[in-house]
Coordinates of C-alpha atoms and ligand atoms in Angstrom, one line a residue:
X1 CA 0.0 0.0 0.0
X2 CA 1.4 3.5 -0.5
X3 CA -0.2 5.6 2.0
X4 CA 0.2 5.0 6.2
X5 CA -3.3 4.7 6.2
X6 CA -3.9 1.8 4.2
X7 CA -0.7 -0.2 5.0
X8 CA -1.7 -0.3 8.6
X9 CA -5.2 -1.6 7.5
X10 CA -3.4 -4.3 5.9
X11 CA -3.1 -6.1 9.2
X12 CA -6.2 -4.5 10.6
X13 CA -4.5 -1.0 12.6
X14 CA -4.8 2.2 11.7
X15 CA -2.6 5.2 11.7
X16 CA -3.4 8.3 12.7
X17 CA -2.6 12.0 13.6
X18 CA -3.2 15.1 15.7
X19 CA -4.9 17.7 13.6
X20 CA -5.4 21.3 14.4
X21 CA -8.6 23.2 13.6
X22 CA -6.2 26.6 13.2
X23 CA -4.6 24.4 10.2
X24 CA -7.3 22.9 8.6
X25 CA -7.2 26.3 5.9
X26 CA -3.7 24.9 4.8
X27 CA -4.1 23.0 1.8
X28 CA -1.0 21.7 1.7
X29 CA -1.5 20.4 5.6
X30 CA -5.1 18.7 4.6
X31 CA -3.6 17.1 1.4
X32 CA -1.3 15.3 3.4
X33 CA -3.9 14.6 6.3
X34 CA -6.3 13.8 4.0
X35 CA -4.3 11.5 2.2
X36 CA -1.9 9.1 4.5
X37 CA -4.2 9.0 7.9
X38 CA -7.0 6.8 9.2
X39 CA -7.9 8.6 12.6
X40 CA -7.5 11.9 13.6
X41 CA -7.2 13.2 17.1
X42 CA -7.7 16.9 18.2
X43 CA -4.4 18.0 19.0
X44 CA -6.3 20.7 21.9
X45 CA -9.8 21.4 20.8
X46 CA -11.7 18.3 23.0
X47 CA -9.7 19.5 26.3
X48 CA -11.3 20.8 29.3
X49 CA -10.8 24.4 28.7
X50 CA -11.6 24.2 24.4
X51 CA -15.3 22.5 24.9
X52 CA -16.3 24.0 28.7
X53 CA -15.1 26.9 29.0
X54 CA -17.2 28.1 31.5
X55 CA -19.2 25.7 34.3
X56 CA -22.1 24.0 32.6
X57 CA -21.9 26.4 29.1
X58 CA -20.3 23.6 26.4
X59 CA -18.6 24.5 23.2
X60 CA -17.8 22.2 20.5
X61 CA -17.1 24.7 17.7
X62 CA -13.7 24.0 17.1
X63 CA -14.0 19.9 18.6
X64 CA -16.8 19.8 15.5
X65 CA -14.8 21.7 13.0
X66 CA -12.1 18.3 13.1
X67 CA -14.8 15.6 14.0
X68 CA -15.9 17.0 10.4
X69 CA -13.5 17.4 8.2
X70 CA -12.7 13.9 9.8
X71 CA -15.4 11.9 8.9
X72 CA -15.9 14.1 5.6
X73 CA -12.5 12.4 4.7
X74 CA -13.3 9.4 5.9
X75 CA -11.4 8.8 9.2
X76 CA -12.1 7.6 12.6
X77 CA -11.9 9.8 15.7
X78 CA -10.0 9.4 18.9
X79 CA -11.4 11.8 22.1
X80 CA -8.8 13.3 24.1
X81 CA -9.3 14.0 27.0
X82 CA -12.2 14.3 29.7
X83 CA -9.8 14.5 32.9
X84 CA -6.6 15.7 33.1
X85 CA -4.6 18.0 35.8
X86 CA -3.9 20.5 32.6
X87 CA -5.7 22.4 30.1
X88 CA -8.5 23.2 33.2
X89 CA -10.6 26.2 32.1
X90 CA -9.8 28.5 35.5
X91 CA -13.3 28.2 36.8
X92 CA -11.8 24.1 37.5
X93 CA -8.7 25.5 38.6
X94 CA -10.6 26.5 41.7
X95 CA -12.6 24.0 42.4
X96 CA -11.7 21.1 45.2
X97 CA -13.1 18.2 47.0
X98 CA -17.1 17.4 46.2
X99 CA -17.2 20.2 43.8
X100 CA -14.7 19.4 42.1
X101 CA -15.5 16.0 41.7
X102 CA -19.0 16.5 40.2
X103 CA -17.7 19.1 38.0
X104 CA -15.2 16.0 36.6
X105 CA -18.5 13.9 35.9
X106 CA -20.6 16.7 34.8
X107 CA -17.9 17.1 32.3
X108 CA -17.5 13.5 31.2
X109 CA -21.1 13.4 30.6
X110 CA -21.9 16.8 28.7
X111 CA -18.7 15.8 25.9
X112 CA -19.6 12.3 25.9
X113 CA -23.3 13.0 25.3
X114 CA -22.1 15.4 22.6
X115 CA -20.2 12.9 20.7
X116 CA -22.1 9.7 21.5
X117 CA -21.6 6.8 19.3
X118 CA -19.3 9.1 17.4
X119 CA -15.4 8.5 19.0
X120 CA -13.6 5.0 18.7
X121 CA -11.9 5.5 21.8
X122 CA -11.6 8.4 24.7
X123 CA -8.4 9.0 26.4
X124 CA -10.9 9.3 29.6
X125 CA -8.0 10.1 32.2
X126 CA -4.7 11.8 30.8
X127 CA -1.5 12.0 32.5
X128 CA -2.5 11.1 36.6
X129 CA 0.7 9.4 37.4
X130 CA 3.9 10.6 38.7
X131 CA 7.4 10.8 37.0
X132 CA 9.4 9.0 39.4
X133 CA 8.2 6.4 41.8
X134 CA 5.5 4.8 40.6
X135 CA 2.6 6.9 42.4
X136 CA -0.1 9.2 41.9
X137 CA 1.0 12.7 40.8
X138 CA -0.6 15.5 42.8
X139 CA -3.2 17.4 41.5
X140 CA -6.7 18.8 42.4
X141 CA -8.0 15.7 40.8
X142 CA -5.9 13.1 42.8
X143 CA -6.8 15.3 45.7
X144 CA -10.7 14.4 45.7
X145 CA -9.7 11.0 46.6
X146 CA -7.8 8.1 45.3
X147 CA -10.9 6.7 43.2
X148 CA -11.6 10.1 40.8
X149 CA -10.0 7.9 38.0
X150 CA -12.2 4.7 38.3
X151 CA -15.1 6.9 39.1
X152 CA -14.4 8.7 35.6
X153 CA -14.0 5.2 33.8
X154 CA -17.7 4.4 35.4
X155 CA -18.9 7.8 34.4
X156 CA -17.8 7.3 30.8
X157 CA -18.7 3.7 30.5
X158 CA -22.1 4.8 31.3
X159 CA -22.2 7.9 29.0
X160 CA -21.2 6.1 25.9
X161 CA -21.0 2.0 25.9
X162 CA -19.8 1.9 22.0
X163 CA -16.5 4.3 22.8
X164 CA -13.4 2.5 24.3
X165 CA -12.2 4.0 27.3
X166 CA -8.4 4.7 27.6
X167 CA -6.0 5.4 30.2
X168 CA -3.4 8.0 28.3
X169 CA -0.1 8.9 29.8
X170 CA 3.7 9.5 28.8
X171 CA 7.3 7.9 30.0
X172 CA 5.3 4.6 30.7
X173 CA 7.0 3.1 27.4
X174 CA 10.0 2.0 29.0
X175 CA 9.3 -1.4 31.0
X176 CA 11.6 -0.7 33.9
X177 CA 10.4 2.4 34.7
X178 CA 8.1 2.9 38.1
X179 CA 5.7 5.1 36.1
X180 CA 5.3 2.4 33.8
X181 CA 4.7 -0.4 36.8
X182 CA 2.3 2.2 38.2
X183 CA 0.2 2.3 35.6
X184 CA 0.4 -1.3 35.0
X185 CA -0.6 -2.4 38.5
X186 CA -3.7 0.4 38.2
X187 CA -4.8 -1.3 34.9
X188 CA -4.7 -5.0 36.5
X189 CA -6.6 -3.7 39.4
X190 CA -9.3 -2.2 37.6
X191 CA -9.5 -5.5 35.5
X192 CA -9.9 -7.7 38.6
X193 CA -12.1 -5.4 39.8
X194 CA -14.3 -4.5 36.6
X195 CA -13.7 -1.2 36.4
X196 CA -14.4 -0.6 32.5
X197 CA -10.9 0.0 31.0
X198 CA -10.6 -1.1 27.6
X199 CA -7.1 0.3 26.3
X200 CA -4.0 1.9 27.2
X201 CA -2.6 5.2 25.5
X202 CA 1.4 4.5 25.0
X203 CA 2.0 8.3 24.1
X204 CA 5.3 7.5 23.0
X205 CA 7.1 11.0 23.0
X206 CA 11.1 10.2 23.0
X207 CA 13.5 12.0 23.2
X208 CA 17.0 12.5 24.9
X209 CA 15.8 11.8 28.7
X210 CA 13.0 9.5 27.7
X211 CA 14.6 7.4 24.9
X212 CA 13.0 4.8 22.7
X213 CA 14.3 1.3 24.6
X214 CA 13.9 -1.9 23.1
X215 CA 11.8 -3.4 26.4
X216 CA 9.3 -1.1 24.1
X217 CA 7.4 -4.1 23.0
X218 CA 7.7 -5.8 26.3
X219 CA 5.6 -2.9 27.5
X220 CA 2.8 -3.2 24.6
X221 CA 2.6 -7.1 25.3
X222 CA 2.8 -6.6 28.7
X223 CA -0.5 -4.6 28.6
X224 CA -2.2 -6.3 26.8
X225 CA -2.0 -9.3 28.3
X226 CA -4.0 -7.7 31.0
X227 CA -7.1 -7.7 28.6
X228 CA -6.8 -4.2 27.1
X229 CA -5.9 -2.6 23.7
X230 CA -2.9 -0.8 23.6
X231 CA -2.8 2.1 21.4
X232 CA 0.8 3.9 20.5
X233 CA -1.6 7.6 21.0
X234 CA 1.2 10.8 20.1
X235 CA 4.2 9.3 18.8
X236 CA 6.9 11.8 17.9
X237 CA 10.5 11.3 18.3
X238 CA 12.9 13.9 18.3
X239 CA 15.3 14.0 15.6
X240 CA 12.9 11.7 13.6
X241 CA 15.5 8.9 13.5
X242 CA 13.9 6.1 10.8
X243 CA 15.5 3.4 12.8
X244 CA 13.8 4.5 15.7
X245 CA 10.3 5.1 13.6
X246 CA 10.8 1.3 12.3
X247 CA 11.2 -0.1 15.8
X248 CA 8.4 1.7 17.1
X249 CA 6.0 -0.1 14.3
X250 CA 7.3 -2.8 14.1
X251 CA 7.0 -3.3 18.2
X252 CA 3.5 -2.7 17.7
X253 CA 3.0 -5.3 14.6
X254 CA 4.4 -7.5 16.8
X255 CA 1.7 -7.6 19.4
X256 CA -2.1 -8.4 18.1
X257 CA -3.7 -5.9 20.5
X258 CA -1.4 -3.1 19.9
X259 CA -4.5 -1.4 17.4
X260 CA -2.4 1.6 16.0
X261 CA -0.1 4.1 15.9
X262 CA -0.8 7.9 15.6
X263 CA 2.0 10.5 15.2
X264 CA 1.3 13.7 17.4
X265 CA 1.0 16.0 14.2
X266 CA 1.3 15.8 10.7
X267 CA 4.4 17.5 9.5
X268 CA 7.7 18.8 11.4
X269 CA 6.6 23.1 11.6
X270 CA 2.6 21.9 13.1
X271 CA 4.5 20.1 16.0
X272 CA 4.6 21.2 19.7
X273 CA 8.4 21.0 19.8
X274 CA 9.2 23.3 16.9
X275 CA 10.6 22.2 13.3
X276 CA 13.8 21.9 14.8
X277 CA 13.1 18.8 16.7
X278 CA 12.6 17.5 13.5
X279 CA 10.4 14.9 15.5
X280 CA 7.6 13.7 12.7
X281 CA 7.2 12.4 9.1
X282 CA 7.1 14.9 7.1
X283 CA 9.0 18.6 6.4
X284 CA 6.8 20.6 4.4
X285 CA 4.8 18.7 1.8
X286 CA 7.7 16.1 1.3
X287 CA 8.2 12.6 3.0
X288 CA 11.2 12.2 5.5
X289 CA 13.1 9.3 5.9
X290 CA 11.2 8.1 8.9
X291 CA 8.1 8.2 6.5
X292 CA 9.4 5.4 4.3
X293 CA 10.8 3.6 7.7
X294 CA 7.7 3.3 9.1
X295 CA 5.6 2.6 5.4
X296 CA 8.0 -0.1 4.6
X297 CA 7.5 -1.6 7.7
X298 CA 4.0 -1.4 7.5
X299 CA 4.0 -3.3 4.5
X300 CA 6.6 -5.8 5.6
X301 CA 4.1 -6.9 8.1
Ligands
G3I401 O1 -4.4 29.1 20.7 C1 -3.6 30.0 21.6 C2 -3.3 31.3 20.9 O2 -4.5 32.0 20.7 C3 -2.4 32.1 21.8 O3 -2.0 33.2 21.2 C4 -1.1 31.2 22.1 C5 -0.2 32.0 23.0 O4 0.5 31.1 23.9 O5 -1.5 30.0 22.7 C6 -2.4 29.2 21.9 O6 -2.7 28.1 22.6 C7 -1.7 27.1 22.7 C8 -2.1 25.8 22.1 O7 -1.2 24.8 22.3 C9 -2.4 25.9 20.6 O8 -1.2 26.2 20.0 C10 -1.4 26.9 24.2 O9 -0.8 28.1 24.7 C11 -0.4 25.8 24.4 O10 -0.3 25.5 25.8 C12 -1.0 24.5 23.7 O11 0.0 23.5 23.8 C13 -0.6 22.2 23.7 C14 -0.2 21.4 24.9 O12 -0.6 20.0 24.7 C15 -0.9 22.0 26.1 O13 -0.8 21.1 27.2 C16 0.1 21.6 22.4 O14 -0.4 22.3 21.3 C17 -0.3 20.1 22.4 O15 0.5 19.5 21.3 C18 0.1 19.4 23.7 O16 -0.4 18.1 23.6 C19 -0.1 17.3 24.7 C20 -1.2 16.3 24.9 O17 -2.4 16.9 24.9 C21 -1.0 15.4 26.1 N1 0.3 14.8 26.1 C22 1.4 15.7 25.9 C23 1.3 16.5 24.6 C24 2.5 17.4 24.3 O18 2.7 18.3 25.3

């Protein structure tokens, strides 16, 4: 197959992208989009502070503007994200305790509602564990009690049965890493204890202090042996090495419930770490390196 899209259906995946609603006037950006991806996932416009801005008053103009031109092109959408410590309009900012806890659920359920029977999968809970030792990080979440995040999966279980519900964080690629066993052990727990979690969001950004390592696909198997997808959710990789972009699909071929890959933008200049880091498939309207790596490995498979 010649496009990402379609070489990753080959085995059944799919490979996807952040998009931006600010970009979606660039033709050259859409061509590309349009073209090579499968799913699409809104790089900011389904956070907190994008769709509920203020307490109770929803706003999915820009969320709609890429569900859309998504489906107008033919792609799937991924949701991200109903709770999260960032990216809190202010009015959650200063909210604790009880009030702050029905304004998470409130939340789930006025987004959910919105795009019901709509979103493959929701990263439901973004980024709650810590970077070293294997716990919960602090935040006004974590601080309305130890259960907001199962109470969240319950909330969005209930709000939309057909959307899988994903637990999305970063640095929990590399197997040896306490972040990683942290979220492992929370994942087995809410399986034994039928919590609904149905897939984990590898986000994959490596770089110099969080490398791509090889126990990669030990990770990925590793999860889903516990029962639940695993999807590779905002790869990037700075310097865009192709042997590194080659590893990374092939580690996910590798393991039948690794469902797909997206890339956290479409080319170099849209991503969040500048062109410089070089960190994505394409540079301009041309195909990097890593683009053929990661094709050619598609197709291998
Ligand atoms: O849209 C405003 C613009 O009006 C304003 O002039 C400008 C001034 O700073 O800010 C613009 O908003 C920025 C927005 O990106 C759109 O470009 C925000 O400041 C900026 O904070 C925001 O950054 C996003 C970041 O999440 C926020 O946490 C990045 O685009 C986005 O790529 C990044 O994505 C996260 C994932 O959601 C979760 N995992 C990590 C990943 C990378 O940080």
């Amino acid at each position: 197959a010649s496009t990402l899209g379609a070489a990753a259906a080959q085995s059944g995946r799919y490979f996807g992208a952040a998009i931006s609603a600010g970009r979606l006037g660039d033709s050259q950006y859409t061509t590309i989009a349009s073209r090579e991806f499968s799913m699409v996932t809104a790089e900011n416009e389904m956070k907190i502070d994008a769709t509920e801005p203020n307490r109770g008053q929803f706003n999915f103009g820009n969320g709609d503007r890429i569900y859309n031109w998504a489906v107008q092109n033919g792609k799937r959408v991924r949701g991200h994200t109903l709770a999260w410590h960032s990216q809190q309009p202010g009015w959650m900012q200063s909210l604790s305790g009880g009030s702050l806890r029905q304004a998470m659920i409130d939340h789930i359920n006025g987004v959910m509602a919105h795009y019901k029977g709509k979103i493959y999968a929701w990263d439901v809970v973004n980024e709650a564990y810590s970077d070293s030792g294997g716990g919960r990080r602090d935040s006004n979440l974590q601080r309305t009690g130890n259960d907001w995040i199962e109470v969240a999966f319950r909330t969005a279980r209930a709000a939309d049965p057909a959307a899988k519900l994903c637990y999305n964080d970063y640095n929990i690629d590399n197997w040896t890493w306490a972040k990683t066993q942290g979220v492992y052990n929370m994942v087995r727990d809410f399986k034994q204890r039928g919590v609904p979690i149905d897939c984990v969001g590898l986000q994959s950004h490596f770089n110099g202090n969080s490398p791509y390592n090889s126990n990669y696909r030990t990770t990925i198997s590793s999860f889903a042996a516990l029962g639940v997808d695993v999807q590779i959710t905002e790869l990037d990789i700075q310097g865009g090495s192709p042997q590194t972009y080659a590893a990374v699909t092939n580690d996910c071929l590798a393991v039948a419930r690794c469902a797909g890959i997206t890339v956290w933008g479409v080319r170099d200049q849209d991503s969040w770490l500048g062109a410089g880091a070089s960190p994505l498939l394409f540079n301009g309207g041309n195909k990097k390196p890593a683009y053929d790596a990661v094709l050619n490995a598609l197709n291998a498979a």
